[in-house]
XYZ file of C-alpha atoms in Angstrom:
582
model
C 0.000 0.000 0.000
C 0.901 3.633 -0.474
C 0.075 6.865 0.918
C 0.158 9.781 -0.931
C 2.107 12.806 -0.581
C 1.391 16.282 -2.816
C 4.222 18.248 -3.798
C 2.830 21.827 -5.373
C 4.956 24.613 -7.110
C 5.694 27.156 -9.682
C 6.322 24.492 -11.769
C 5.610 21.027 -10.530
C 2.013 19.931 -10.522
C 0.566 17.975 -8.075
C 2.713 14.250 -7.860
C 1.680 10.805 -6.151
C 4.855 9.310 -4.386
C 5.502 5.596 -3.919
C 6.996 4.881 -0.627
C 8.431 1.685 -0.837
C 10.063 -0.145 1.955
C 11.087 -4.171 2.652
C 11.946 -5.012 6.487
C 14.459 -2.750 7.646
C 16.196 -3.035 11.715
C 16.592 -0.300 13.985
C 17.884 0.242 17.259
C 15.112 2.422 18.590
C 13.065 0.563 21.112
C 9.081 -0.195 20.580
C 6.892 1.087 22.837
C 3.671 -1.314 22.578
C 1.307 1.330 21.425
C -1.467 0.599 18.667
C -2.331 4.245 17.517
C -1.355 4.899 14.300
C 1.393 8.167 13.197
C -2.077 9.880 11.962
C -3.230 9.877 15.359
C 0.196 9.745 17.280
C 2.611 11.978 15.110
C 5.976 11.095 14.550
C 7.923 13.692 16.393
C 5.973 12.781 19.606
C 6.852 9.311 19.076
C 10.122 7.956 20.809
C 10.303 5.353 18.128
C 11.122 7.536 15.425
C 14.053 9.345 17.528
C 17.539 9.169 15.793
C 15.723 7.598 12.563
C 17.485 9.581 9.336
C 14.180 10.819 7.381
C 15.821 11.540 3.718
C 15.042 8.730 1.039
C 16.019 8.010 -2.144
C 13.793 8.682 -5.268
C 13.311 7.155 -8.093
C 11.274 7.802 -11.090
C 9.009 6.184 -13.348
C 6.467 6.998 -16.037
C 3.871 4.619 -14.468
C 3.336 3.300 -10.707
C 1.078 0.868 -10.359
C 0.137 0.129 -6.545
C -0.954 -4.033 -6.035
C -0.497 -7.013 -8.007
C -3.745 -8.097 -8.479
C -5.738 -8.903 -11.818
C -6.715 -5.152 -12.268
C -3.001 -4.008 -12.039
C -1.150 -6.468 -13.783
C -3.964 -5.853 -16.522
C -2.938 -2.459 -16.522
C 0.703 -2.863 -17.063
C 0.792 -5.483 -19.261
C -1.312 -3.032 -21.404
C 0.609 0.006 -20.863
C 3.630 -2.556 -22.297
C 1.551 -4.077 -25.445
C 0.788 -0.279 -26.059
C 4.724 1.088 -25.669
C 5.899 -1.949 -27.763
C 3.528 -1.647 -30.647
C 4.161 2.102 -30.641
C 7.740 1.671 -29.906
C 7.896 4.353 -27.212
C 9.687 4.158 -24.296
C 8.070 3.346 -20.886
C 9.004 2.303 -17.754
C 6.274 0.752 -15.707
C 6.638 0.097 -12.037
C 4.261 -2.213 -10.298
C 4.682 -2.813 -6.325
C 3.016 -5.803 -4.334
C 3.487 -6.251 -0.856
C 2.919 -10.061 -0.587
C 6.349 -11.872 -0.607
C 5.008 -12.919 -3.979
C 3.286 -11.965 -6.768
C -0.605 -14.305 -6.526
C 0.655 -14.853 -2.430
C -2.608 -12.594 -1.009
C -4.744 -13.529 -3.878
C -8.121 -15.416 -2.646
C -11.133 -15.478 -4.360
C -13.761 -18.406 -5.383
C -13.100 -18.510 -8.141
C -15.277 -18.942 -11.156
C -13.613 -16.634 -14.373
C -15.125 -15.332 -17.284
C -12.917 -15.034 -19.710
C -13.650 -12.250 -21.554
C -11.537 -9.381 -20.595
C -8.398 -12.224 -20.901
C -9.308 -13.021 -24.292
C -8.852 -9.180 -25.109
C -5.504 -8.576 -23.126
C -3.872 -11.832 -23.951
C -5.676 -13.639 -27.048
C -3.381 -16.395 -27.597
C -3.649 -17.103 -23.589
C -4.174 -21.050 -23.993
C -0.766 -21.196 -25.842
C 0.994 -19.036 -23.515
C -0.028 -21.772 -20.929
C -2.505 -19.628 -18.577
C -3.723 -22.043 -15.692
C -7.439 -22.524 -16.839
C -7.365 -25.794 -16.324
C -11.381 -26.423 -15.273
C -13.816 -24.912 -18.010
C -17.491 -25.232 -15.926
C -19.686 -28.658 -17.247
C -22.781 -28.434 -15.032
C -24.264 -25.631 -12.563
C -26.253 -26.530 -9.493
C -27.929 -23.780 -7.288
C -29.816 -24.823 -4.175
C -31.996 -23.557 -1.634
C -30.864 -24.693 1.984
C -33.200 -25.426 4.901
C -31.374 -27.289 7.968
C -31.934 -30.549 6.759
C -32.605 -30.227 2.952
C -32.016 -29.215 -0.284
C -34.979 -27.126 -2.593
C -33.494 -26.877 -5.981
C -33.312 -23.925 -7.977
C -33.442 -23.978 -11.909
C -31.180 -22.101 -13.705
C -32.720 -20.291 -16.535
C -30.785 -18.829 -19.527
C -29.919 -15.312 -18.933
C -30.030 -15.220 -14.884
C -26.365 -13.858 -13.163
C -25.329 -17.889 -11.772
C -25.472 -19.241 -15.560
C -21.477 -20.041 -15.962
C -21.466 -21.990 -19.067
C -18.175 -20.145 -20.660
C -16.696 -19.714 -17.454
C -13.293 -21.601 -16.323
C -12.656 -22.524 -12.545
C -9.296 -21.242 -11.207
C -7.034 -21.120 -8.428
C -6.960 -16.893 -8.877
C -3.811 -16.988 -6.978
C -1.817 -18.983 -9.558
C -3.850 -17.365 -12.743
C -2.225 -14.032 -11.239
C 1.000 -15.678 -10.846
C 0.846 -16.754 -14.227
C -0.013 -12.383 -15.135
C 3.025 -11.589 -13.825
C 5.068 -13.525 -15.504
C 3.647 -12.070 -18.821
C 3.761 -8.400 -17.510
C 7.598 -9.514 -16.569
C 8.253 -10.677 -20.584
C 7.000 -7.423 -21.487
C 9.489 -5.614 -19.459
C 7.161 -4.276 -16.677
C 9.245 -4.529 -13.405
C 7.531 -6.172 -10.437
C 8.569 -5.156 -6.961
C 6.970 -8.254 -5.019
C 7.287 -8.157 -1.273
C 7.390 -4.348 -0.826
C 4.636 -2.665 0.781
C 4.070 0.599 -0.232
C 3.638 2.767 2.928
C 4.698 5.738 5.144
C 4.874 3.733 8.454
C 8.687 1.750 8.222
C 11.540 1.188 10.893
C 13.836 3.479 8.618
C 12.773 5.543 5.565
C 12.446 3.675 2.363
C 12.453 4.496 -1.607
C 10.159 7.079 -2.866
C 8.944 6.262 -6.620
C 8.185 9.416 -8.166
C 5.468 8.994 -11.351
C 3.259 11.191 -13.460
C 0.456 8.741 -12.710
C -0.497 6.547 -9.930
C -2.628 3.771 -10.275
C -3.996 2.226 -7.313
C -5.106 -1.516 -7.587
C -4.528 -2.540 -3.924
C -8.185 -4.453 -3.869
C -11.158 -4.482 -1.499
C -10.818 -1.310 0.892
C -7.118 -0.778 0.501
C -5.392 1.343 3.346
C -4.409 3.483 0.909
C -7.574 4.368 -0.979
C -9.274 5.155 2.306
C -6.201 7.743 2.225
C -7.587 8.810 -1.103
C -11.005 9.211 -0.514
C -10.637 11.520 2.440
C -7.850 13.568 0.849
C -9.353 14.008 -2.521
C -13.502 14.075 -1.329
C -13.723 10.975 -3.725
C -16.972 9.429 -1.760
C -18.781 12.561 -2.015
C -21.264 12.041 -4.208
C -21.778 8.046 -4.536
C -22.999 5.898 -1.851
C -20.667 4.297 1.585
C -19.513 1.140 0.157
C -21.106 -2.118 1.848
C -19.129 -5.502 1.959
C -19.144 -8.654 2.586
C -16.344 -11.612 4.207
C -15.737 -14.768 2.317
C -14.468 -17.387 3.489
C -12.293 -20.156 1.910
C -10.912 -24.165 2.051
C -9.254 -26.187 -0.336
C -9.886 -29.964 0.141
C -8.464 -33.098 -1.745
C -11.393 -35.190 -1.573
C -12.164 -38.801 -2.161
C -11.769 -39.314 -6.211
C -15.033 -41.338 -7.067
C -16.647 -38.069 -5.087
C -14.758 -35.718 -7.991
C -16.690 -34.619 -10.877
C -14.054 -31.662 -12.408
C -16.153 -28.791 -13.958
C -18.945 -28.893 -11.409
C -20.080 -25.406 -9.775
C -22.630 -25.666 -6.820
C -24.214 -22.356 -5.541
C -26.570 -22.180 -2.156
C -28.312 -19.697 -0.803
C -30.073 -20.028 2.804
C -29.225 -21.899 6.073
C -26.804 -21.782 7.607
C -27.533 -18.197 7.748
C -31.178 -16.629 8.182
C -33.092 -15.079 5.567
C -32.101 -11.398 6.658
C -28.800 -12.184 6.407
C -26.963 -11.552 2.941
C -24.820 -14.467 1.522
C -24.389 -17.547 0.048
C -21.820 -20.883 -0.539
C -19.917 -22.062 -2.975
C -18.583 -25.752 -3.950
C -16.338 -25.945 -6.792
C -14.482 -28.945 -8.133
C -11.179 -28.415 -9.651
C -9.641 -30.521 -12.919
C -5.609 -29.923 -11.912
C -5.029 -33.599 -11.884
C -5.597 -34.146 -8.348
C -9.129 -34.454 -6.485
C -9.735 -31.131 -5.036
C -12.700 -29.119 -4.333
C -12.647 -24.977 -3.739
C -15.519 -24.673 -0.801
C -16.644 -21.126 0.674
C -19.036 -19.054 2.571
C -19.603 -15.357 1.262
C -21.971 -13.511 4.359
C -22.624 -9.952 3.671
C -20.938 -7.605 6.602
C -24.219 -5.394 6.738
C -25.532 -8.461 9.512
C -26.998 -7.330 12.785
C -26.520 -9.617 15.287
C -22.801 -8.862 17.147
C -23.142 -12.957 18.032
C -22.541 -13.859 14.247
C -19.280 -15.164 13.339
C -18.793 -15.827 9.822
C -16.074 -18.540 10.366
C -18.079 -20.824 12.284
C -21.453 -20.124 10.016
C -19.038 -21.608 7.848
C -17.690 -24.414 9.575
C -21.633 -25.032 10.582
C -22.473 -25.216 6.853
C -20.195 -28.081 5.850
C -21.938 -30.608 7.667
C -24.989 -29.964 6.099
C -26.774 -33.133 4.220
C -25.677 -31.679 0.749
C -22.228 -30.995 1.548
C -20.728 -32.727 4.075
C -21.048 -36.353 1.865
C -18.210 -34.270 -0.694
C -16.007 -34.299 2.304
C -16.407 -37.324 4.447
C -13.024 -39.087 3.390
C -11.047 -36.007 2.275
C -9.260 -33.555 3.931
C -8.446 -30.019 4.387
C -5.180 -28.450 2.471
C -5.374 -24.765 2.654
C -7.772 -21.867 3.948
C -8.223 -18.438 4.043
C -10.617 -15.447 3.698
C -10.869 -11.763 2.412
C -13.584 -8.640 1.926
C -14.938 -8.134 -0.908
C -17.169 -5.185 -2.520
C -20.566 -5.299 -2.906
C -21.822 -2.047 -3.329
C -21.784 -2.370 -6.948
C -22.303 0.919 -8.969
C -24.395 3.231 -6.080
C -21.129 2.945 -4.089
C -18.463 3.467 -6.814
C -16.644 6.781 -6.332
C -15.253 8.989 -8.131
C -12.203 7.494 -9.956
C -10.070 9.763 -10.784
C -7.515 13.002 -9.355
C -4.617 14.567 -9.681
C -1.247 12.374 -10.580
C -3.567 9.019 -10.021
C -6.514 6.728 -10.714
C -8.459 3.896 -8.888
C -8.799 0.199 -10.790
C -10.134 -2.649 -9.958
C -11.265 -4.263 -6.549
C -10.135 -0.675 -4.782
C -13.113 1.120 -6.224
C -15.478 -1.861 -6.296
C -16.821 -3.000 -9.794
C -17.342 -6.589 -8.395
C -20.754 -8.101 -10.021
C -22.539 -9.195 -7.110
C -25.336 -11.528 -8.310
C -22.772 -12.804 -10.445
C -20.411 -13.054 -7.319
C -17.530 -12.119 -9.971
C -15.325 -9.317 -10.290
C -12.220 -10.532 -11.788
C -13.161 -9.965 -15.441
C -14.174 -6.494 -14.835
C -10.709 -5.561 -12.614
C -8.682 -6.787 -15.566
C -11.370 -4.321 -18.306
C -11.285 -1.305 -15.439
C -6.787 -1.983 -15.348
C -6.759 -2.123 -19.406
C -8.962 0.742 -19.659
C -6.898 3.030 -17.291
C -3.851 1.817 -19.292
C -5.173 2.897 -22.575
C -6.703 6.590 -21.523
C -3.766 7.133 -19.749
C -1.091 6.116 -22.666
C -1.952 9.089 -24.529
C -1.013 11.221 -22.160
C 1.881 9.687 -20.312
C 3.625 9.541 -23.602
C 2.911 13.270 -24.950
C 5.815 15.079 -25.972
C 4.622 18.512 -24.348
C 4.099 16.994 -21.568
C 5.766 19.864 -18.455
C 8.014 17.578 -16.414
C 8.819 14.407 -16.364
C 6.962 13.290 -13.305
C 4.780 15.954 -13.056
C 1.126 14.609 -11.678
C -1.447 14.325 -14.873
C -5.209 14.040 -13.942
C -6.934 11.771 -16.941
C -10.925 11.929 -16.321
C -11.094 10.342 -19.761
C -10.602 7.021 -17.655
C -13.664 7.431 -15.742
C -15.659 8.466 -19.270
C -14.419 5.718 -21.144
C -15.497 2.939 -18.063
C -18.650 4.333 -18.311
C -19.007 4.027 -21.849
C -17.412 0.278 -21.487
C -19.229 -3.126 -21.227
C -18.690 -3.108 -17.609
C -20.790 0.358 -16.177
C -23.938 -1.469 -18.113
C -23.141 -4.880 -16.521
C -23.318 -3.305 -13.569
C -25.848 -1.101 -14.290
C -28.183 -3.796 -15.280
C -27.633 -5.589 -11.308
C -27.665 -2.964 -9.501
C -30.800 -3.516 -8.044
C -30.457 -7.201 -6.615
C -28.208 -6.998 -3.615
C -30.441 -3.726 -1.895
C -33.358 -5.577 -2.691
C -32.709 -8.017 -0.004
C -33.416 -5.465 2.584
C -37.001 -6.004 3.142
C -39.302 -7.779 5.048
C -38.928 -11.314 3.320
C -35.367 -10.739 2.898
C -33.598 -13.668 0.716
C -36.670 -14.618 -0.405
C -38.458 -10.725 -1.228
C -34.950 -10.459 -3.149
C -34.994 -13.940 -5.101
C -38.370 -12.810 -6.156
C -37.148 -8.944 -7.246
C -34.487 -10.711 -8.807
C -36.305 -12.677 -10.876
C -38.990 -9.983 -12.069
C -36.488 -7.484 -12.398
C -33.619 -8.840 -13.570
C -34.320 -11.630 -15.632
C -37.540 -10.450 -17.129
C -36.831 -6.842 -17.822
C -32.907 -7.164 -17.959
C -32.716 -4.083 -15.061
C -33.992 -1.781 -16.734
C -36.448 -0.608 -13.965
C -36.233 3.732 -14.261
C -35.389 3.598 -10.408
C -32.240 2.853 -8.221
C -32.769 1.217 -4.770
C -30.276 1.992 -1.861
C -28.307 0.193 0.713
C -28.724 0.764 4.400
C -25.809 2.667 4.930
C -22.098 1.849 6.684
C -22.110 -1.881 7.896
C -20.293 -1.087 10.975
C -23.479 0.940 11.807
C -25.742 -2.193 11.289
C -25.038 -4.208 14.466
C -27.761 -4.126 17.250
C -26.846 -3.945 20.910
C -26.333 -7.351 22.046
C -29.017 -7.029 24.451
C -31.194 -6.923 21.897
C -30.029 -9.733 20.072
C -29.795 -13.871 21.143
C -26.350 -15.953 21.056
C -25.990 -17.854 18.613
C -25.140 -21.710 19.828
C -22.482 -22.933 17.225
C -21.574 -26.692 17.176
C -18.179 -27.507 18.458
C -15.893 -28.559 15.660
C -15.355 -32.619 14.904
C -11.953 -32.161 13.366
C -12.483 -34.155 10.295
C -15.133 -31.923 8.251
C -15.656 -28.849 10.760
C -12.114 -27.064 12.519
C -11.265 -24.653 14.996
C -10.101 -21.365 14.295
C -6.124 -21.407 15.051
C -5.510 -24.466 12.801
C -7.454 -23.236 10.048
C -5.050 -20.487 10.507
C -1.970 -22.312 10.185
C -3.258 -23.359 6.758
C -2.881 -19.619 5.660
C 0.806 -19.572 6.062
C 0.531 -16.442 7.699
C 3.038 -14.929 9.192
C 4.559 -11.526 10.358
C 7.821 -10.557 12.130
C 6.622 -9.531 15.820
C 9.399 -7.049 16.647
C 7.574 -4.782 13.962
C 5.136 -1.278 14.505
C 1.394 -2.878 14.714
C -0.164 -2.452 11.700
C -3.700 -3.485 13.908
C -4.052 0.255 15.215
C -6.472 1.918 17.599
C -7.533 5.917 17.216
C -8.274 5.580 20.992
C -7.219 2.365 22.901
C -10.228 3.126 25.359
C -12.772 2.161 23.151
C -12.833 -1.190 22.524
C -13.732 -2.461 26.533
C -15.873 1.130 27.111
C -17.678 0.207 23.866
C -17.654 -2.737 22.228
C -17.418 -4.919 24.832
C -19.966 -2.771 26.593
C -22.314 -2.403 24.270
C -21.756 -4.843 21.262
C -20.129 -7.925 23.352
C -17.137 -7.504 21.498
C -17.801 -8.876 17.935
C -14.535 -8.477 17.234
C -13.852 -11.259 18.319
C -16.322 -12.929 16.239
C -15.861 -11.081 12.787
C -12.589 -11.919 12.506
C -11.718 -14.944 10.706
C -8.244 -15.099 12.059
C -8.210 -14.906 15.735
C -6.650 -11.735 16.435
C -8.628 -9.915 18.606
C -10.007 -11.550 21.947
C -10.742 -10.359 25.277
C -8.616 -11.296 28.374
C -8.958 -10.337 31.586
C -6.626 -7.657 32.946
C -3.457 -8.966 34.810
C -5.203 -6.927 38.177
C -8.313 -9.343 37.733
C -10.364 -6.394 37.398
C -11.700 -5.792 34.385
C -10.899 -6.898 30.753
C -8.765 -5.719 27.986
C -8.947 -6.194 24.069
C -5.469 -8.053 23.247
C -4.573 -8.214 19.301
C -2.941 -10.699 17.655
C -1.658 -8.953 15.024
C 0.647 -12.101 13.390
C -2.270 -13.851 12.896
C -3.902 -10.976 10.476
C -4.660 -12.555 6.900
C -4.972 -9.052 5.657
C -9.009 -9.687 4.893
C -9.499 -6.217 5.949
C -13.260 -6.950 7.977
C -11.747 -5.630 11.627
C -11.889 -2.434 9.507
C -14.834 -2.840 7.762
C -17.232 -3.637 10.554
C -15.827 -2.491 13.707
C -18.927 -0.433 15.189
C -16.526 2.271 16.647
C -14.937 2.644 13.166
C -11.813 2.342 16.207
C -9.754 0.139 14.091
C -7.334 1.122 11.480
C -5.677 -1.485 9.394
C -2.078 -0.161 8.197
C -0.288 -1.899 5.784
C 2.252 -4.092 7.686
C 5.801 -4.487 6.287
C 6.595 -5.834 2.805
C 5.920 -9.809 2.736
C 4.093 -10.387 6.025
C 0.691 -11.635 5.760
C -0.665 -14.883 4.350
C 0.861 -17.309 1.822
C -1.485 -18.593 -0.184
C -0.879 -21.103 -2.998
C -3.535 -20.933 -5.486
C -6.581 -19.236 -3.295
């Protein structure tokens, strides 16, 4: 991640800088205090005492902040564009997982179509889409049984087309293409102002920022530049992830499965997955998605998930097999009332950052990659203009934000954007199904009005007097797990002698308040154990202890805290999870 610093003059306009920094020792001892240097500046801070503050700057024509599907769209497009032009163009793309594809998790089901514009020949070149879809299932889930759901032509969970794919390896497999074409990657570097000593600045007439769902440094951007102002708060949801090898005459490679209903209740947002993999080996990708506007503080959406595997439909898919990797992550789903405004001056926003994610669809790869080669092609023009003042001077290019709404992808999402607000009514999942299926499939969304969400999802949780505890089943070990080894699947890991990057505005808050008041869902929303209770070493009282090396960067402690208290910072380059093909 990034944060962005202005620079104005007579005769530099306003510049993004990269801050760039890898794990770097220093002598200075480390207080243990959580608040941030936004809330605790850096000249009251002892840490920062004797620290030299001058870096060394670079510069490039093009930064590109994350290496996700949107960014590594972007460069290698910027590169096709150079090389067919034969300009010259140095592209700079920084990720802070140890390696490119290494915080990549998503379902994932892929439609194809913005890869068979960037990369034609793709199948030659070897991309892993190993699993085109054969059959679609989508259920209806009561406690003990399945309702089945047709599939008609035309409605958003039709994936004929579509390939299955470990995302994590596809992206892998981006950056090794945006590598041929002379883009350089700067894996394991997390772009940041809060380092042990100062790191690189990358200086660039555009910044584009592809750092995915709710990015530190967008929520930098938003603020700085009023970029929310006139769009809707964005509203999320967690999902939740295994990988299983499974018993082979169990496989059938190409089959999706889609459910909707229990484990969760029908005012509750969200929905499972079940996909099975053809990569020579029988494995299964398995999820729960639960949408983060949920009420009751007693939810946790890792043990809805657990709960949900031993259901009737699923659990026989598992019985013999066994768990190989897990992990979970935010995503959008605001669709196009929350998208803000996308660009300012020196940068742009692409991808999972802004949100163009395709709810009903539950998809948002394809249209990363079209919002990354979009930016890449408005911005060309100008990045390569011989008039152009200085070198890194900061251009603004609103023709992005034009041409995306002239693009494939502002009427895809235009056409859905209906569905997910519609399940806020009385009937929820079922009022929505039923909107859905007047709305969408019979009139395409075309419906002259635009329904709204409820707001900020951290505002959305009751009092937990007001709410019951939910009684979740302990875990049997072979199909259900606790949360610490599912944890250890992640590979997560981050040095501990390193500034929090799991910071509190005011460290009084989370006992006076969300214990208080809320119970402390914290320690419920979070899918990696980080944040629990414990009782204070005097015996009197409690105190919220976080265990920030267990973070798998899904960004929900964020997202839903009620006290909007917590402020996820990006941590050091290459800490985090290491996922291998989520």
């Amino acid at each position: 991640d990034l944060t962005p610093l202005q620079k104005q003059s007579k005769h530099v306009s306003p510049q993004l800088y990269t801050t760039l920094h890898r794990r770097a020792c220093s002598s200075v001892s480390t207080p243990r205090i959580t608040t941030h240097y936004t809330i605790h500046p850096r000249e009251k801070d002892p840490r920062w005492e004797g620290i030299e503050m001058e870096r060394f700057a670079d510069e490039a024509d093009v930064v590109i902040v994350g290496g996700g599907p949107a960014g590594l769209s972007a460069a290698i497009r910027l590169k096709q564009l150079a090389n067919e032009q034969e300009k010259e163009l140095r592209v700079c793309l920084v990720e802070k997982a140890s390696q490119i594809g290494a915080h990549t998790l998503s379902g994932a089901c892929l439609e194809p179509s913005s890869l068979n514009e960037l990369i034609p020949d793709w199948k030659e070149r070897g991309a892993p889409l190993n699993t085109p879809v054969t059959e679609d299932v989508f259920s209806i889930l009561t406690e003990k049984y399945r309702i089945p759901v047709p599939i008609l032509p035309g409605l958003p969970m039709v994936n004929h087309g579509n390939y299955i794919v470990r995302l994590g390896n596809f992206v892998r497999w981006l950056g090794e293409q945006a590598e041929e074409l002379g883009v350089e990657l700067y894996p394991g570097y997390a772009a940041s102002e809060d380092v042990f000593e100062r790191g690189m600045e990358l200086h660039a007439k555009v910044t584009i920022f592809g750092e995915g769902c709710h990015g530190h440094l967008a929520k930098q951007l938003y603020k700085h530049f009023n970029l929310r102002e006139n769009c809707e708060p964005q509203t999320y949801a967690i999902g939740l992830k295994e990988v299983w090898m499974i018993d082979e005459k169990k496989w059938r490679p190409g089959r999706v499965e889609h459910s909707v209903g229990w484990p969760l209740n029908r005012n509750t947002y969200g929905g499972s997955f079940l996909y099975h993999l053809n990569e020579g080996e029988p494995l299964v990708a398995l999820g729960l998605v639960v949408g983060l506007d949920y009420t009751n503080p007693y939810l946790s959406p890792f043990r809805e998930f657990q709960r949900w595997k031993h259901h009737p439909f699923v659990a026989p898919t598992l019985e013999g097999g066994h768990r190989i990797a897990y992990g979970a992550r935010a995503l959008n789903e605001g669709g196009l009332q929350s998208i803000p405004k996308l660009t300012f001056p020196g940068g742009l926003l692409i991808g999972c950052s802004p949100g163009f994610m395709n709810v009903p669809k539950i998809k948002g790869t394809h249209t990363a990659m079209k919002s990354g080669m979009l930016a890449a092609e408005t911005i060309f023009a100008k990045v390569t203009a011989e008039d152009v003042e200085s070198e890194t001077a900061g251009l603004h290019v609103p023709e992005y934000a034009e041409a995306l709404k002239s693009s494939w992808v502002w009427k895809e999402l235009h056409a859905v954007r209906n569905i997910r607000p519609s399940f806020h009514n009385y009937f929820g999942l079922y009022g929505g199904m039923i909107y859905t299926g007047i709305f969408y499939w019979i009139f395409r969304g075309k419906e002259p009005w635009t329904l709204k969400h409820c707001g900020l999802d951290a505002h959305q949780l009751k009092p937990a007097k007001d709410c019951t505890p939910i009684e979740y089943p302990k875990p049997d070990g072979k199909i259900s797990f606790d949360l610490l080894s599912s944890v250890a699947l992640s590979g997560t890991n981050h040095e501990g002698d390193q500034p929090p990057h799991l910071t509190l505005k005011d460290d009084s808050v989370p006992v006076n308040r969300n214990l208080a008041v809320f119970d402390g869902p914290e320690q419920r929303f979070c899918p990696a154990g980080v944040y629990e209770y414990v009782p204070l070493e005097s015996g009197d009282g409690m105190r919220l202890q976080i265990n920030a090396q267990n973070c798998v960067h899904c960004k929900t402690c964020d997202i839903k805290d009620p006290s909007q208290n917590i402020n996820w910072v990006v941590p050091e380059g290459g800490g985090g999870p290491a996922y291998n093909g989520m």
